[in-house]
PDB file of C-alpha atoms in Angstrom:
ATOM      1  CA  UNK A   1      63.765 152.530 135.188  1.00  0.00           C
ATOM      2  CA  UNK A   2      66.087 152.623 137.961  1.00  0.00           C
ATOM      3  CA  UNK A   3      65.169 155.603 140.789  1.00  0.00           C
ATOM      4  CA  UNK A   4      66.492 155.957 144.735  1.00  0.00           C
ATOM      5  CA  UNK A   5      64.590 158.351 146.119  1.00  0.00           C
ATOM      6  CA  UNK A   6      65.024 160.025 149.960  1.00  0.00           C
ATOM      7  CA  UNK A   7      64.320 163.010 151.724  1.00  0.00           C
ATOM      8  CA  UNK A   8      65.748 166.271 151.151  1.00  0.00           C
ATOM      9  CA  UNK A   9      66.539 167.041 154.652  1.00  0.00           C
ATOM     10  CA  UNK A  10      67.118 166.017 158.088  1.00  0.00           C
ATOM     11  CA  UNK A  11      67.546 167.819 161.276  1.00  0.00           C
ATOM     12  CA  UNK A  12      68.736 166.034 164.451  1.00  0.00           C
ATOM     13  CA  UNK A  13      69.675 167.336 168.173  1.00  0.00           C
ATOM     14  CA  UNK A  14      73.388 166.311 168.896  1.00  0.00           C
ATOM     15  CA  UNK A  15      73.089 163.265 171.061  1.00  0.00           C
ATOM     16  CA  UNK A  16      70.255 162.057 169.384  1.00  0.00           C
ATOM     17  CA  UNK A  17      69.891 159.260 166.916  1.00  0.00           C
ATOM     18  CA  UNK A  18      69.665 160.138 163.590  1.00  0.00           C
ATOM     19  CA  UNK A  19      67.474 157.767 160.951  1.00  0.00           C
ATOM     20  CA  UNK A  20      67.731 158.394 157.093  1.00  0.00           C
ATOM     21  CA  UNK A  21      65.040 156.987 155.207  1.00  0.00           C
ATOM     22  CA  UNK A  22      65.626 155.723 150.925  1.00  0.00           C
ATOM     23  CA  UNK A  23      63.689 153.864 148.766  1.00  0.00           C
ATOM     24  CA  UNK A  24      64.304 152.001 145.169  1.00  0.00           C
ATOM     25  CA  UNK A  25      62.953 150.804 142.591  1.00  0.00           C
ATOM     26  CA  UNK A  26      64.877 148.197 141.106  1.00  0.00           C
ATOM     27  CA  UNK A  27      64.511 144.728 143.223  1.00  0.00           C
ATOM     28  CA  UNK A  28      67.160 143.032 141.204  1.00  0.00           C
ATOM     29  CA  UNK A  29      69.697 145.539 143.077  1.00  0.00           C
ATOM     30  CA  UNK A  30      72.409 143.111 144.347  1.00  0.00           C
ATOM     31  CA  UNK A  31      74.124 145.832 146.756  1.00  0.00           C
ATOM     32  CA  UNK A  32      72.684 148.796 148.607  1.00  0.00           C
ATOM     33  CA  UNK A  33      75.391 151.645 149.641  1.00  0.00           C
ATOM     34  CA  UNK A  34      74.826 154.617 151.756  1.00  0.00           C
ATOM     35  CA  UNK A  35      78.168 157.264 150.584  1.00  0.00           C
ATOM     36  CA  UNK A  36      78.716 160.584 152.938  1.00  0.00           C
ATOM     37  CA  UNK A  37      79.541 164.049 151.382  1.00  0.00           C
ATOM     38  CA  UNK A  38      81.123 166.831 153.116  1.00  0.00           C
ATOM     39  CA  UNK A  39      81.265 170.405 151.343  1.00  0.00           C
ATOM     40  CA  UNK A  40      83.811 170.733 148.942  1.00  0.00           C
ATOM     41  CA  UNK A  41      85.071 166.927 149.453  1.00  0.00           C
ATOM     42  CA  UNK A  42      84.435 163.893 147.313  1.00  0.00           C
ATOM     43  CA  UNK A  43      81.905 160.905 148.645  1.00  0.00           C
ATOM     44  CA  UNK A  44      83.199 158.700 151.527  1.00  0.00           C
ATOM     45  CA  UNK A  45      82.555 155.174 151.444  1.00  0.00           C
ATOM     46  CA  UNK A  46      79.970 154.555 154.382  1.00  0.00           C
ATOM     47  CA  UNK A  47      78.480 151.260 154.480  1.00  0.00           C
ATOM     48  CA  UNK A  48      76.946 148.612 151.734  1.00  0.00           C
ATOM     49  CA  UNK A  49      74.342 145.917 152.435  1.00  0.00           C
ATOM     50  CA  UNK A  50      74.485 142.957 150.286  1.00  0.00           C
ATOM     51  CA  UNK A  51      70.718 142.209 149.103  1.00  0.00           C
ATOM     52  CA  UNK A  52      70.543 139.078 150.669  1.00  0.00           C
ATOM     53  CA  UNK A  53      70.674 140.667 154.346  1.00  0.00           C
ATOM     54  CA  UNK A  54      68.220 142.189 156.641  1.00  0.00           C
ATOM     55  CA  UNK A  55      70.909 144.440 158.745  1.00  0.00           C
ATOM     56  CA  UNK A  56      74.221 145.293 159.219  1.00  0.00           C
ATOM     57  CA  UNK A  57      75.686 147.012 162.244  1.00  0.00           C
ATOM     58  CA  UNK A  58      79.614 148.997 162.176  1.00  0.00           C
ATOM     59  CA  UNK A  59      80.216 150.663 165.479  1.00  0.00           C
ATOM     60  CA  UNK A  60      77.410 153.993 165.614  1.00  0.00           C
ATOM     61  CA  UNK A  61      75.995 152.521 162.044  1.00  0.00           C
ATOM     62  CA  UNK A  62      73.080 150.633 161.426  1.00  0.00           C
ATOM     63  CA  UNK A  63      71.696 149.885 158.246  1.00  0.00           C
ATOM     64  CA  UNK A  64      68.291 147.809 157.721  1.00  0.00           C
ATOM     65  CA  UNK A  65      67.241 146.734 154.670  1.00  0.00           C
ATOM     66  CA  UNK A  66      63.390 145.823 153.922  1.00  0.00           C
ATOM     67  CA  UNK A  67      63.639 143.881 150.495  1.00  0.00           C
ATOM     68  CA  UNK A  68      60.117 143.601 150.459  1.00  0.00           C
ATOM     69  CA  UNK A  69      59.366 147.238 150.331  1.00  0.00           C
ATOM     70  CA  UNK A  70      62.322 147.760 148.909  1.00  0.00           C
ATOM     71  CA  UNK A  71      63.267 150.767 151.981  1.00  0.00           C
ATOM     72  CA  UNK A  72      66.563 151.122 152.602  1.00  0.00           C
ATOM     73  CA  UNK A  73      67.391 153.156 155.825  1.00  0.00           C
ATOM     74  CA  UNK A  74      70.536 154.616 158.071  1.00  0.00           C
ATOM     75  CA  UNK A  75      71.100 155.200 161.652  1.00  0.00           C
ATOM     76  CA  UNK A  76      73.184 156.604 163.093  1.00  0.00           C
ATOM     77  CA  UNK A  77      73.573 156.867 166.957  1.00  0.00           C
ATOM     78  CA  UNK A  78      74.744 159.590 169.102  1.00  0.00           C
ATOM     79  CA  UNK A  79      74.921 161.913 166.370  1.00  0.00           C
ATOM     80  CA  UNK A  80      77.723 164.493 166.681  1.00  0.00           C
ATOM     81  CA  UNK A  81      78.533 167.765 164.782  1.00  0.00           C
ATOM     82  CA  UNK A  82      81.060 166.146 162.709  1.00  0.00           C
ATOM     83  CA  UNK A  83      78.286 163.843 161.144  1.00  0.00           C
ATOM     84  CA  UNK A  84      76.904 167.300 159.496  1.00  0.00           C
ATOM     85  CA  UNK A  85      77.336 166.296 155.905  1.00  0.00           C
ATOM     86  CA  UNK A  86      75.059 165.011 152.616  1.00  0.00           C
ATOM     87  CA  UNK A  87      73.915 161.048 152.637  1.00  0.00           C
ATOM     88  CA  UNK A  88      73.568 159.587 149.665  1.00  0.00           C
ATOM     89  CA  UNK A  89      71.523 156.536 149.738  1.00  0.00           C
ATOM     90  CA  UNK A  90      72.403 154.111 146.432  1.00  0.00           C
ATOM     91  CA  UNK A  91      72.144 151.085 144.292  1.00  0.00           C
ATOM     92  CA  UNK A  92      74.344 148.716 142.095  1.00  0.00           C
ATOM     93  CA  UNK A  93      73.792 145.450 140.834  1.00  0.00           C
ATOM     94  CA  UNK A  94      70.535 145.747 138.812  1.00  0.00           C
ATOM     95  CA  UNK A  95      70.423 146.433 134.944  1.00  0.00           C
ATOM     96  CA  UNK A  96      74.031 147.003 135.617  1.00  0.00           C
ATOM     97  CA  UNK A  97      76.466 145.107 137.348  1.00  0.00           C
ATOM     98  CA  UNK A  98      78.688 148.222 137.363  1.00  0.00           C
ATOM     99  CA  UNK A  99      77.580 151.150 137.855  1.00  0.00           C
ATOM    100  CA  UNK A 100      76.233 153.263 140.871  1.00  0.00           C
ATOM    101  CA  UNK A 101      72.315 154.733 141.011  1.00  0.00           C
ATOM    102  CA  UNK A 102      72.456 157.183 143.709  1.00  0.00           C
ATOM    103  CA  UNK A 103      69.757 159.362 144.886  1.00  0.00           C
ATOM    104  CA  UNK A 104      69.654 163.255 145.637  1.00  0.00           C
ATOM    105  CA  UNK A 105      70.842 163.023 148.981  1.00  0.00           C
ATOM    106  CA  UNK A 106      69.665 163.828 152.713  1.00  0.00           C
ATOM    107  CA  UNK A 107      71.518 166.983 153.883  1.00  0.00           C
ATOM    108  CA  UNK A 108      71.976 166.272 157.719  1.00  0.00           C
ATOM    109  CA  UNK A 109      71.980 169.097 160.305  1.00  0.00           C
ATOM    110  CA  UNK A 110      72.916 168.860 164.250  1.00  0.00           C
ATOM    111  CA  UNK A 111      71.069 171.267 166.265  1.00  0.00           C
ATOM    112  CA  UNK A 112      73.166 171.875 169.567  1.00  0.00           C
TER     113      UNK A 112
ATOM    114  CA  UNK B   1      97.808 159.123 149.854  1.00  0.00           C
ATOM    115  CA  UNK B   2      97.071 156.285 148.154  1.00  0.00           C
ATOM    116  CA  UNK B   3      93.387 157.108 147.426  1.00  0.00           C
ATOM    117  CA  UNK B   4      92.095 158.108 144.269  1.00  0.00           C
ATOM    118  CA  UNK B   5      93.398 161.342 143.115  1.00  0.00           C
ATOM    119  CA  UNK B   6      91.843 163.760 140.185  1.00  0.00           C
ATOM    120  CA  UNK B   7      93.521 167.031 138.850  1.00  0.00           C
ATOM    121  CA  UNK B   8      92.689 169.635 138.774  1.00  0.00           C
ATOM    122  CA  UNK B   9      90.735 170.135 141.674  1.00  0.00           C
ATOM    123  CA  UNK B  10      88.905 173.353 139.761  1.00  0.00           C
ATOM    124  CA  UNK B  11      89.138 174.420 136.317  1.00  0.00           C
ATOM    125  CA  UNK B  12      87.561 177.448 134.840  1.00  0.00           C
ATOM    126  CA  UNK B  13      86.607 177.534 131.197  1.00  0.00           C
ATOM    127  CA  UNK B  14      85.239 179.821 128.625  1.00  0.00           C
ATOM    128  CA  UNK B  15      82.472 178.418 126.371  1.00  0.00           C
ATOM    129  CA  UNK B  16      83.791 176.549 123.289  1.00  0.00           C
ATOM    130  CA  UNK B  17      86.895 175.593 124.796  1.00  0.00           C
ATOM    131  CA  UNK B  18      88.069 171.874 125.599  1.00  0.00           C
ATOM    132  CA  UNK B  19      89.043 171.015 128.421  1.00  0.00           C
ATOM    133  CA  UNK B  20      90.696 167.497 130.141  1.00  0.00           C
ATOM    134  CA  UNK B  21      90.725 165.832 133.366  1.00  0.00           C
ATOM    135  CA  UNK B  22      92.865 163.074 135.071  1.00  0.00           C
ATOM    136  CA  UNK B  23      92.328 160.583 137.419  1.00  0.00           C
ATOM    137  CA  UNK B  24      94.654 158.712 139.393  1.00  0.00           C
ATOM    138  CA  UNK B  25      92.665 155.173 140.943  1.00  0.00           C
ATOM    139  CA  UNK B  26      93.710 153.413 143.626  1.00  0.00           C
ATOM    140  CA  UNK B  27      97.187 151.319 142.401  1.00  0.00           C
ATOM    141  CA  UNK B  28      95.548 147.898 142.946  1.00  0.00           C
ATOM    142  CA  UNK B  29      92.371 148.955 141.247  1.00  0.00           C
ATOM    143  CA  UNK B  30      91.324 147.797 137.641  1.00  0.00           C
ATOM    144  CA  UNK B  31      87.898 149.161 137.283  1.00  0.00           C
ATOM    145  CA  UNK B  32      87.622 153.057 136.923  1.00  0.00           C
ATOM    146  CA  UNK B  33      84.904 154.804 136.620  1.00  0.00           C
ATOM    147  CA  UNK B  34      83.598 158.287 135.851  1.00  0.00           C
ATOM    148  CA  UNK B  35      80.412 160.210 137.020  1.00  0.00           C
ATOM    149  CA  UNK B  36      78.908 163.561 136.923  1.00  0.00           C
ATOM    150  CA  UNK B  37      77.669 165.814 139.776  1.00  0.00           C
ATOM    151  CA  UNK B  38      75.174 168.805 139.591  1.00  0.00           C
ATOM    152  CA  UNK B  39      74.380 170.936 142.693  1.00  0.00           C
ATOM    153  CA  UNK B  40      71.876 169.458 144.798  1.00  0.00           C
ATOM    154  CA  UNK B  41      72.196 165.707 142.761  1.00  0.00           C
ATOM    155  CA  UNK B  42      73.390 162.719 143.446  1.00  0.00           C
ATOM    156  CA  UNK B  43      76.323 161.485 140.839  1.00  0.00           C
ATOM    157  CA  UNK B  44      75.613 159.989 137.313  1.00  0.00           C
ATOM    158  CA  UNK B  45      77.027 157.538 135.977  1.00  0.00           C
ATOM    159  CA  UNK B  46      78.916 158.203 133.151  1.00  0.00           C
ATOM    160  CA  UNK B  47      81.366 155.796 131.745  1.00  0.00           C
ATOM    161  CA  UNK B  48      83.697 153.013 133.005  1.00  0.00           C
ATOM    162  CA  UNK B  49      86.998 150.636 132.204  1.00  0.00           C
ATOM    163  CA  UNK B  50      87.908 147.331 132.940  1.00  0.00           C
ATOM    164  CA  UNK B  51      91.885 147.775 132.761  1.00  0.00           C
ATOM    165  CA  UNK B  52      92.432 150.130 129.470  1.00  0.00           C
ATOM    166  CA  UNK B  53      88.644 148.705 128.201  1.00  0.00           C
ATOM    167  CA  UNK B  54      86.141 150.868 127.930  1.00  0.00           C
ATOM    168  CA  UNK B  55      82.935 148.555 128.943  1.00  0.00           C
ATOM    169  CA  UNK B  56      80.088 150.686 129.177  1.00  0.00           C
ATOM    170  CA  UNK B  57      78.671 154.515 128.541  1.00  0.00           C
ATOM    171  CA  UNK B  58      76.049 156.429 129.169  1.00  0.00           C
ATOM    172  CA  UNK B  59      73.385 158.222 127.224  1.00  0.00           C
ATOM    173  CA  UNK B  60      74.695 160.906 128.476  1.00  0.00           C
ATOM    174  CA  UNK B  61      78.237 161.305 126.963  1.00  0.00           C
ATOM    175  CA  UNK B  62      77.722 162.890 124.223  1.00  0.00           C
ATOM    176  CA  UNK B  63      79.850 162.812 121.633  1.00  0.00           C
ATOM    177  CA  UNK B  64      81.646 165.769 122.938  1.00  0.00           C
ATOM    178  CA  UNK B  65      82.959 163.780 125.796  1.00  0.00           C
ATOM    179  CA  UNK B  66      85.826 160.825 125.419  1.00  0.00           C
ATOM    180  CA  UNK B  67      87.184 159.229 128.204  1.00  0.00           C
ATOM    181  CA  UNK B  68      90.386 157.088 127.539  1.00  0.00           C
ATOM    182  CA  UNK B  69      92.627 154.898 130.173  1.00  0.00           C
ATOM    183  CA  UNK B  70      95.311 153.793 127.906  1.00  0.00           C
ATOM    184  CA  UNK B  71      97.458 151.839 130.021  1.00  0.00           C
ATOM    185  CA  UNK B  72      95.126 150.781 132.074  1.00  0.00           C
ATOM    186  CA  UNK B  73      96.210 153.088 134.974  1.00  0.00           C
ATOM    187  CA  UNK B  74      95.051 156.731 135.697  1.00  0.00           C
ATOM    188  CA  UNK B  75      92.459 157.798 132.926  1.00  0.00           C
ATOM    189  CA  UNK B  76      91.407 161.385 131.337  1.00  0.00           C
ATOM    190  CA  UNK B  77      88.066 162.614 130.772  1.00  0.00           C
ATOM    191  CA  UNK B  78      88.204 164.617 128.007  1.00  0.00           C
ATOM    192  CA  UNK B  79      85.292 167.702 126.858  1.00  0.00           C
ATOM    193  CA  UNK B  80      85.484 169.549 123.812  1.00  0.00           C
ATOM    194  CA  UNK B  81      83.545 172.190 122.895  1.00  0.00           C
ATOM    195  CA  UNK B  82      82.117 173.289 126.423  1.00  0.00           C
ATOM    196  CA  UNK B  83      78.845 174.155 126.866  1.00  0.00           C
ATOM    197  CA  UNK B  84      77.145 175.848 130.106  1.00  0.00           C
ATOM    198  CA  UNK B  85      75.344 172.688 130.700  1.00  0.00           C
ATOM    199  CA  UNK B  86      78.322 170.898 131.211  1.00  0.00           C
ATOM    200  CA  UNK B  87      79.404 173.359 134.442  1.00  0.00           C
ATOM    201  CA  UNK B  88      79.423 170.231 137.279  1.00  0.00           C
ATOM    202  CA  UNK B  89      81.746 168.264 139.647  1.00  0.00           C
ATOM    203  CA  UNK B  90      83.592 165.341 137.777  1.00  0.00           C
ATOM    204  CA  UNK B  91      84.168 163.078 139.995  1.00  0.00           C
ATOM    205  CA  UNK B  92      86.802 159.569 139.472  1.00  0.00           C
ATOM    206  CA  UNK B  93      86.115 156.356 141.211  1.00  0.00           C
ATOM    207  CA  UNK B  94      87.744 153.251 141.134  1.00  0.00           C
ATOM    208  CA  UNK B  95      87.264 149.515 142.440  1.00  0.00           C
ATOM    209  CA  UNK B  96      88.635 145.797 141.992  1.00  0.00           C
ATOM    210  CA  UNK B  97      86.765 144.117 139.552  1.00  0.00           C
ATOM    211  CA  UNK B  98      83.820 142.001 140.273  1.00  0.00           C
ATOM    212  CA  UNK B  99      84.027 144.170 143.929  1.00  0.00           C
ATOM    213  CA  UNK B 100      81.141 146.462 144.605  1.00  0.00           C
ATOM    214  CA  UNK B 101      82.571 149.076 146.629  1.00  0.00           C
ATOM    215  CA  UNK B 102      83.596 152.327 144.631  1.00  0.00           C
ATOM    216  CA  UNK B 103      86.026 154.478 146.605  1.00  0.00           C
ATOM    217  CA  UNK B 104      85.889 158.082 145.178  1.00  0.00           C
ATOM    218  CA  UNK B 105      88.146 160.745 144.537  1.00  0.00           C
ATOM    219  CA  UNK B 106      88.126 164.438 145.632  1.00  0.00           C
ATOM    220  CA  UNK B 107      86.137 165.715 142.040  1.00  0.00           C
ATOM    221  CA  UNK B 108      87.004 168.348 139.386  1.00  0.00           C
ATOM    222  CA  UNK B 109      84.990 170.995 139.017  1.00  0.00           C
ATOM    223  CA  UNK B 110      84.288 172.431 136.400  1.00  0.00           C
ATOM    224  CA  UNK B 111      83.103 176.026 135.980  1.00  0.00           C
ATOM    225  CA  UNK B 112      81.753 176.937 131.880  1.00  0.00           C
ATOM    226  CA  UNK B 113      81.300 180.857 131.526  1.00  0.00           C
TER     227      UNK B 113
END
């Protein structure tokens, strides 16, 4: 079956880069989303990768997709406290055209 | 604000009672779709609509759970006999068809005691 898996945690010193880590299972998965949670808030629209691309690149974002190994990952440079929040790494596209596989999430934390 | 919108924001419910929520998508949006949050998960999927068509559901609505979107604007999520299990964050999301980006709304959550 569909399954995103990634780490349960992350801790970062502020300045430093930040890398988030997800894999998946299903390699007909047409787009690859990382969402961003803050407590109490719903999940903000990060980033998507279309299947058919290696990276893509928005201002302190990076996202690189590895087809192959199906590894999905997110960096994110100069991290700052603001960026303290739950990523969700997640899939669409595959059994489903429609609906969104997302995995536990990767609770960020900036050291000072 | 013309992001998705749900109400309430937090309801608080005694077992056996029902309970409804409503969400508000985006105005341009036809798709809407609903998913379920438990602490420390990621959201499930749950159901969605194409305009006021329902097009797909999950095993996991269970017949205690109906989801309607009659005119093919805002939709409610409706629970009826509440059970502890079903103590989570409901959250709304909504898209243009054939358009894989799902913007999200701020969640209900629901508390079962």
């Amino acid at each position: 079956g569909e399954d995103v898996e990634q780490s349960l945690f992350l801790s970062v010193r502020e300045g430093d880069s930040s890398v988030i880590n997800c894999t998946y299972t299903d390699s007909s998965s047409t787009y690859l989303y990382w969402y961003k949670q803050e407590p109490g808030a719903g999940l903000q629209l990060l980033t998507y990768i279309f299947s058919n691309m290696d990276m893509k690149q928005d201002q302190r974002l990076t996202v690189l997709l590895n087809k192959k190994d199906k590894h999905l990952s997110l960096r994110i440079a100069d991290t700052q406290t603001g960026d303290s929040a739950i990523y969700f790494c997640a899939e669409s596209g595959g059994s489903s055209a429609s609906k969104i596989i997302f995995g536990s999430g990767t609770r960020l934390s900036i050291r000072p | 604000d013309t992001g998705v919108s749900q109400n309430p924001r937090h309801k608080i419910t005694k077992r056996g009672q029902n309970v409804t929520f409503r969400c508000d998508p985006i105005s341009e949006h036809n798709r809407l779709y609903w998913y379920r949050q438990t602490l420390g998960q990621g959201p499930e999927f749950l159901t969605y609509f194409q305009n006021e068509a329902q097009l797909e559901k999950s095993r996991l609505l269970s017949d205690r759970f109906s989801a309607e979107r009659p005119k093919g604007s805002f939709s409610t999520l409706e629970i009826q006999r509440t059970e502890q299990g079903d103590s989570a964050m409901y959250l709304c999301a909504s898209s243009l068809a054939d358009h894989y980006e799902q913007y999200f709304g701020p969640g209900t959550r629901l508390t079962v005691t």
